[in-house]
Structures are given as structure tokens and as C-alpha cells.
Amino acid sequence: LLDPVWMRGFLLWALGGGKFDNNLFVDLLANEPGGGYWYAFNTVSVFWMLEGYLSVTNDRELLYGMPINGESVSELLERLATNWTDPRWSSTSPAHKRLADYGGTADNFLECIPTYVHTTAALQAQNVHMLRSVARLREVEQNISAAARLRELSDHVAGAMKSQLYVAGPDGGFFGTVYPNGSLVTVRTCLDFMYVPHAISEDMPPEQRREMVAFFNRELRTPHWMRALSRSDPIAQDAETRRSDHGYTGAFSAWPALSAQSLALLAADESQGLSAAVVFLRHSAAATANGPYGQMQRLRPGDQPPFKDLLPKGTRFLANCGGAFADVMLRRLFGYLPTLGFEEPTLWRPGLSRAELAGRLKGVRLPNGSFADICADVAGVRFCRP
């Protein structure tokens, strides 16, 4: 959005640096794989980077004409979206064949939450998001059969995760993960609250939406921040889980922003959902008294704001988590939501009142190469002349 020329160069350099699907990261200085063990969310992260850049710029040259490691970016996007169909991720339980099983090694997931492994809901939901995003791109390309195939796959995954992983009821609103023996192990984590609505909120019935919001408010939300893991989770008190990015003592600094997005997406009453998101974002602003966003914020007792937790785990003082807050403000509050493959700009729920943040977002880059302002007021959001 701010520097597409740099972003294109970064994507080409980073994605050309090695196989991110079997390493923790790419060493940008050496342009080679690094970090040793694989991270389960790498596929989603790479897809989001490409989708975000291409949606904003509509860069057809990068999409079709600049191969990375022998494949076009269009082909890469589909490979990422269908990565879960690789035999190595096949569930060993025939009853759960539509769910991808990413293994039982905690270091490949949240490291300090040993139960959050195998068929986690966040990853299943993001498989749905990637499949549907590429399906829309294939529709733009007039490849109707490919689009239909991808949409059919996405519907199967969405149905399987809703029927097999969700824990319903007044004390529910969260998800579990299926282990190879067929048992459902519940994990009361914010990861599923954030990543599932982003992908399939429109698939959810109103009761499930209400239950998920109630779970967040009941077990994760705090006066000025949030918990990544509920204190009611069976392993919350284990010594190894007491890390402030993924445990119950705090949260990774991007999680409040993504949780605010979920509040906006899940509300049965759309206006109330956006209001709840704005209120939560405002309350979390107390964390900025600690300087730039770091890796995590640790909770204090009572109504006190959180503090930046650096010890004893040696976490990062500075991280790019502030980008998540900018993202939710752009995409949900001002409705800036360009779509992969489309030249014409789109707005998210333009008729939804933005009375809480009436204002003007200036100089927004549109996929057709032009620039516009977005005006927000009680009537909603709309493009307006710079």
C-alpha cells in the first residue's frame, strides 16, 4: 500500500530464497532457508503476503510473468491453497479425512502449548480462505472448472471443521483438534477465534457467532489487553505455558488487532460488532505507553495496562505487530478491502454506520492504479475525491 515497488522486490527475493514449507524462515541476508524446524503457519503467512500485495496493486506481471523457482505466482497461490492435500498431511483417521493433520510436534505450532497440534481449526479455516481466494481468481480468468473444483474442496473442509472441531453451548464457543486416535482435544486459544472468522464467518449460524463472541469476552478479554489462552484451559497452569505471547499471562502484540477484526465479523448485529471492535481497540491502546509494539504484552493485576514482557524468555522489544492494527483499521473500520484479481475497488459493508470514527482516509491506492480518499460517517463508507 505504501511502497509497492519495494514490496514486489521483497516478495521475489524472499520467496526465491528456499523452501519455506519445511523451514522456520528464510534468511533474507543470505537468501536461503533458516531456522531448522518447520512452522505450520508458514503457508498461510506467505499466502497472505502475496494476496495482500496483489489485491492492492493488481500486478499482473508478477502474477503471471515473473516465475519464482520455476512456477508462476498464480500457480504458487494454488499450490499454497492446496498444500493441505499433500499425503504427508492426511489424517490417519478415516472419519476425519477432510481435515489436514499437521503432526504432533508443538514446536511446529505455538511451541509452549503442547495440546495445540494436529488438526487445529485455525489452519483448517485458512485452507478454506486460500481455496476460495484462488477460486475467485480462476473465475476472473474464466477458468470455471478450476474455480468449481476449488470451491467444492473449500466447502468440504468448512463443513468438516464446523461439524468435527467446534465446541458449542453456553460454556463453549471455542474449538478442539482431532488427534490420530480420533479424540477431540479442546484448546481455548485466541488463535482459532482470530483465524476462523477471518475465513468462514459467513458460513457460521448466528448461535455460533454469539457463542464465540461470548467466549472471547468471558475468557480472553481483559480491561486493556487480552489473554492468548484461557485460564480455564486444562494446561493453562503448566509451567511451560506461562509465556506471555501464547499463554494466559498476556498475548502476542498483534492478537488484539486480529481479535477486534473477529468481533466485527462475528456479530449478528453488524453495527454492534463494529462498535465492539472500536471499543476494544481503544481499550488496548494503553499498551502503546510502553513504546513500539514488541513481541508480547504481559498482563498486570486489576485495571492496570499491560507491560512489555522481555524476561525471562528474552522476547523482542520491537516487532512489526503495529501493522496488524493498521490493517484492521483499514480493512474493517474504513472498509478498504480490495480483492485478488479484481481491478475495481471494493469496500467492506459500505452501508454500515461508522459513526464512532467519522473521518477521512486520504490517498488510498486502488487496484486500477488510481488513488482515492475513503470517507467514513454515520451513513457508512464511500470513495470520495482526494
PDB file of N, CA, C and O in Angstrom, residues 3 20 28 44 87 93 95 98 105 125-126 155 172 195 222 239 272 293 325 331 337 341 350-351 371 381:
ATOM      1  N   ASP A   3       4.514   1.244  -0.350  1.00  0.00           N
ATOM      2  CA  ASP A   3       5.683   1.160  -1.223  1.00  0.00           C
ATOM      3  C   ASP A   3       5.625  -0.139  -2.019  1.00  0.00           C
ATOM      4  O   ASP A   3       6.354  -1.093  -1.733  1.00  0.00           O
ATOM      5  N   PHE A  20      10.154 -22.511   2.155  1.00  0.00           N
ATOM      6  CA  PHE A  20       9.598 -22.063   3.427  1.00  0.00           C
ATOM      7  C   PHE A  20       8.642 -23.091   4.013  1.00  0.00           C
ATOM      8  O   PHE A  20       8.219 -22.958   5.152  1.00  0.00           O
ATOM      9  N   LEU A  28      16.988 -13.506   5.009  1.00  0.00           N
ATOM     10  CA  LEU A  28      16.946 -12.520   3.930  1.00  0.00           C
ATOM     11  C   LEU A  28      18.332 -12.008   3.543  1.00  0.00           C
ATOM     12  O   LEU A  28      18.529 -11.539   2.422  1.00  0.00           O
ATOM     13  N   VAL A  44       0.163 -20.130   5.337  1.00  0.00           N
ATOM     14  CA  VAL A  44      -0.827 -19.059   5.470  1.00  0.00           C
ATOM     15  C   VAL A  44      -0.153 -17.689   5.388  1.00  0.00           C
ATOM     16  O   VAL A  44      -0.637 -16.775   4.700  1.00  0.00           O
ATOM     17  N   PRO A  87      -0.142 -35.833   0.773  1.00  0.00           N
ATOM     18  CA  PRO A  87      -0.311 -37.039   1.611  1.00  0.00           C
ATOM     19  C   PRO A  87       0.323 -36.944   2.988  1.00  0.00           C
ATOM     20  O   PRO A  87      -0.161 -37.588   3.935  1.00  0.00           O
ATOM     21  N   SER A  93      -7.125 -40.825  10.643  1.00  0.00           N
ATOM     22  CA  SER A  93      -8.468 -41.302  10.985  1.00  0.00           C
ATOM     23  C   SER A  93      -9.383 -41.149   9.768  1.00  0.00           C
ATOM     24  O   SER A  93      -9.588 -40.031   9.290  1.00  0.00           O
ATOM     25  N   ALA A  95     -12.457 -41.071   9.489  1.00  0.00           N
ATOM     26  CA  ALA A  95     -13.609 -40.204   9.772  1.00  0.00           C
ATOM     27  C   ALA A  95     -13.270 -38.731   9.625  1.00  0.00           C
ATOM     28  O   ALA A  95     -14.153 -37.892   9.542  1.00  0.00           O
ATOM     29  N   ARG A  98     -11.213 -35.101   5.700  1.00  0.00           N
ATOM     30  CA  ARG A  98     -11.274 -33.756   5.138  1.00  0.00           C
ATOM     31  C   ARG A  98     -10.476 -32.750   5.960  1.00  0.00           C
ATOM     32  O   ARG A  98     -10.409 -31.581   5.613  1.00  0.00           O
ATOM     33  N   THR A 105       4.054 -32.228  16.721  1.00  0.00           N
ATOM     34  CA  THR A 105       5.203 -31.551  17.316  1.00  0.00           C
ATOM     35  C   THR A 105       4.839 -30.126  17.684  1.00  0.00           C
ATOM     36  O   THR A 105       4.566 -29.297  16.799  1.00  0.00           O
ATOM     37  N   ALA A 125      -9.434 -23.574   8.735  1.00  0.00           N
ATOM     38  CA  ALA A 125     -10.197 -22.423   8.239  1.00  0.00           C
ATOM     39  C   ALA A 125      -9.404 -21.639   7.199  1.00  0.00           C
ATOM     40  O   ALA A 125      -9.961 -21.186   6.190  1.00  0.00           O
ATOM     41  N   GLN A 126      -8.117 -21.476   7.430  1.00  0.00           N
ATOM     42  CA  GLN A 126      -7.320 -20.738   6.460  1.00  0.00           C
ATOM     43  C   GLN A 126      -7.127 -21.520   5.166  1.00  0.00           C
ATOM     44  O   GLN A 126      -6.951 -20.923   4.102  1.00  0.00           O
ATOM     45  N   ASP A 155     -15.704 -26.078   0.480  1.00  0.00           N
ATOM     46  CA  ASP A 155     -16.951 -26.378   1.186  1.00  0.00           C
ATOM     47  C   ASP A 155     -16.826 -27.655   2.008  1.00  0.00           C
ATOM     48  O   ASP A 155     -17.370 -27.749   3.122  1.00  0.00           O
ATOM     49  N   GLY A 172     -19.239 -22.991  25.731  1.00  0.00           N
ATOM     50  CA  GLY A 172     -18.374 -23.311  24.600  1.00  0.00           C
ATOM     51  C   GLY A 172     -17.965 -22.051  23.845  1.00  0.00           C
ATOM     52  O   GLY A 172     -17.631 -21.040  24.445  1.00  0.00           O
ATOM     53  N   TYR A 195      -8.450 -16.646  13.489  1.00  0.00           N
ATOM     54  CA  TYR A 195      -8.268 -17.142  12.128  1.00  0.00           C
ATOM     55  C   TYR A 195      -9.513 -17.776  11.531  1.00  0.00           C
ATOM     56  O   TYR A 195      -9.682 -17.773  10.308  1.00  0.00           O
ATOM     57  N   THR A 222      -9.493  -8.701  28.558  1.00  0.00           N
ATOM     58  CA  THR A 222      -9.165  -8.046  29.819  1.00  0.00           C
ATOM     59  C   THR A 222      -9.408  -6.548  29.649  1.00  0.00           C
ATOM     60  O   THR A 222      -9.664  -6.083  28.542  1.00  0.00           O
ATOM     61  N   ALA A 239       3.825 -24.980  33.794  1.00  0.00           N
ATOM     62  CA  ALA A 239       4.922 -24.007  33.814  1.00  0.00           C
ATOM     63  C   ALA A 239       5.343 -23.588  32.418  1.00  0.00           C
ATOM     64  O   ALA A 239       5.637 -22.410  32.164  1.00  0.00           O
ATOM     65  N   GLN A 272     -23.420  -3.377  15.978  1.00  0.00           N
ATOM     66  CA  GLN A 272     -22.878  -3.662  17.305  1.00  0.00           C
ATOM     67  C   GLN A 272     -21.487  -4.275  17.215  1.00  0.00           C
ATOM     68  O   GLN A 272     -20.615  -4.005  18.038  1.00  0.00           O
ATOM     69  N   TYR A 293       5.254  -1.526  19.592  1.00  0.00           N
ATOM     70  CA  TYR A 293       4.811  -2.882  19.894  1.00  0.00           C
ATOM     71  C   TYR A 293       5.992  -3.850  19.839  1.00  0.00           C
ATOM     72  O   TYR A 293       6.748  -3.875  18.872  1.00  0.00           O
ATOM     73  N   PHE A 325      -2.667  -3.675  13.603  1.00  0.00           N
ATOM     74  CA  PHE A 325      -3.642  -2.658  14.000  1.00  0.00           C
ATOM     75  C   PHE A 325      -3.987  -1.756  12.814  1.00  0.00           C
ATOM     76  O   PHE A 325      -5.156  -1.413  12.598  1.00  0.00           O
ATOM     77  N   ARG A 331      -9.081  -2.213   6.823  1.00  0.00           N
ATOM     78  CA  ARG A 331      -9.975  -3.188   6.199  1.00  0.00           C
ATOM     79  C   ARG A 331     -11.385  -3.167   6.793  1.00  0.00           C
ATOM     80  O   ARG A 331     -12.365  -3.348   6.062  1.00  0.00           O
ATOM     81  N   LEU A 337     -11.038  -3.002   1.203  1.00  0.00           N
ATOM     82  CA  LEU A 337     -10.918  -4.448   1.060  1.00  0.00           C
ATOM     83  C   LEU A 337     -10.814  -4.843  -0.418  1.00  0.00           C
ATOM     84  O   LEU A 337     -11.733  -5.447  -0.983  1.00  0.00           O
ATOM     85  N   GLY A 341      -7.331 -10.286  -7.952  1.00  0.00           N
ATOM     86  CA  GLY A 341      -7.760 -10.475  -9.329  1.00  0.00           C
ATOM     87  C   GLY A 341      -8.711  -9.435  -9.871  1.00  0.00           C
ATOM     88  O   GLY A 341      -8.979  -9.409 -11.072  1.00  0.00           O
ATOM     89  N   PRO A 350     -20.190  -1.337   3.088  1.00  0.00           N
ATOM     90  CA  PRO A 350     -20.180   0.127   2.951  1.00  0.00           C
ATOM     91  C   PRO A 350     -21.373   0.825   3.584  1.00  0.00           C
ATOM     92  O   PRO A 350     -21.271   1.998   3.972  1.00  0.00           O
ATOM     93  N   GLY A 351     -22.509   0.135   3.713  1.00  0.00           N
ATOM     94  CA  GLY A 351     -23.685   0.760   4.298  1.00  0.00           C
ATOM     95  C   GLY A 351     -23.740   0.714   5.809  1.00  0.00           C
ATOM     96  O   GLY A 351     -24.705   1.230   6.407  1.00  0.00           O
ATOM     97  N   PHE A 371      -5.840   6.726  -7.189  1.00  0.00           N
ATOM     98  CA  PHE A 371      -5.858   6.964  -5.749  1.00  0.00           C
ATOM     99  C   PHE A 371      -7.188   7.614  -5.374  1.00  0.00           C
ATOM    100  O   PHE A 371      -7.792   8.319  -6.185  1.00  0.00           O
ATOM    101  N   VAL A 381     -19.309   4.002   4.624  1.00  0.00           N
ATOM    102  CA  VAL A 381     -18.060   4.407   3.992  1.00  0.00           C
ATOM    103  C   VAL A 381     -18.276   4.481   2.475  1.00  0.00           C
ATOM    104  O   VAL A 381     -19.100   3.755   1.906  1.00  0.00           O
TER     105      VAL A 381
END
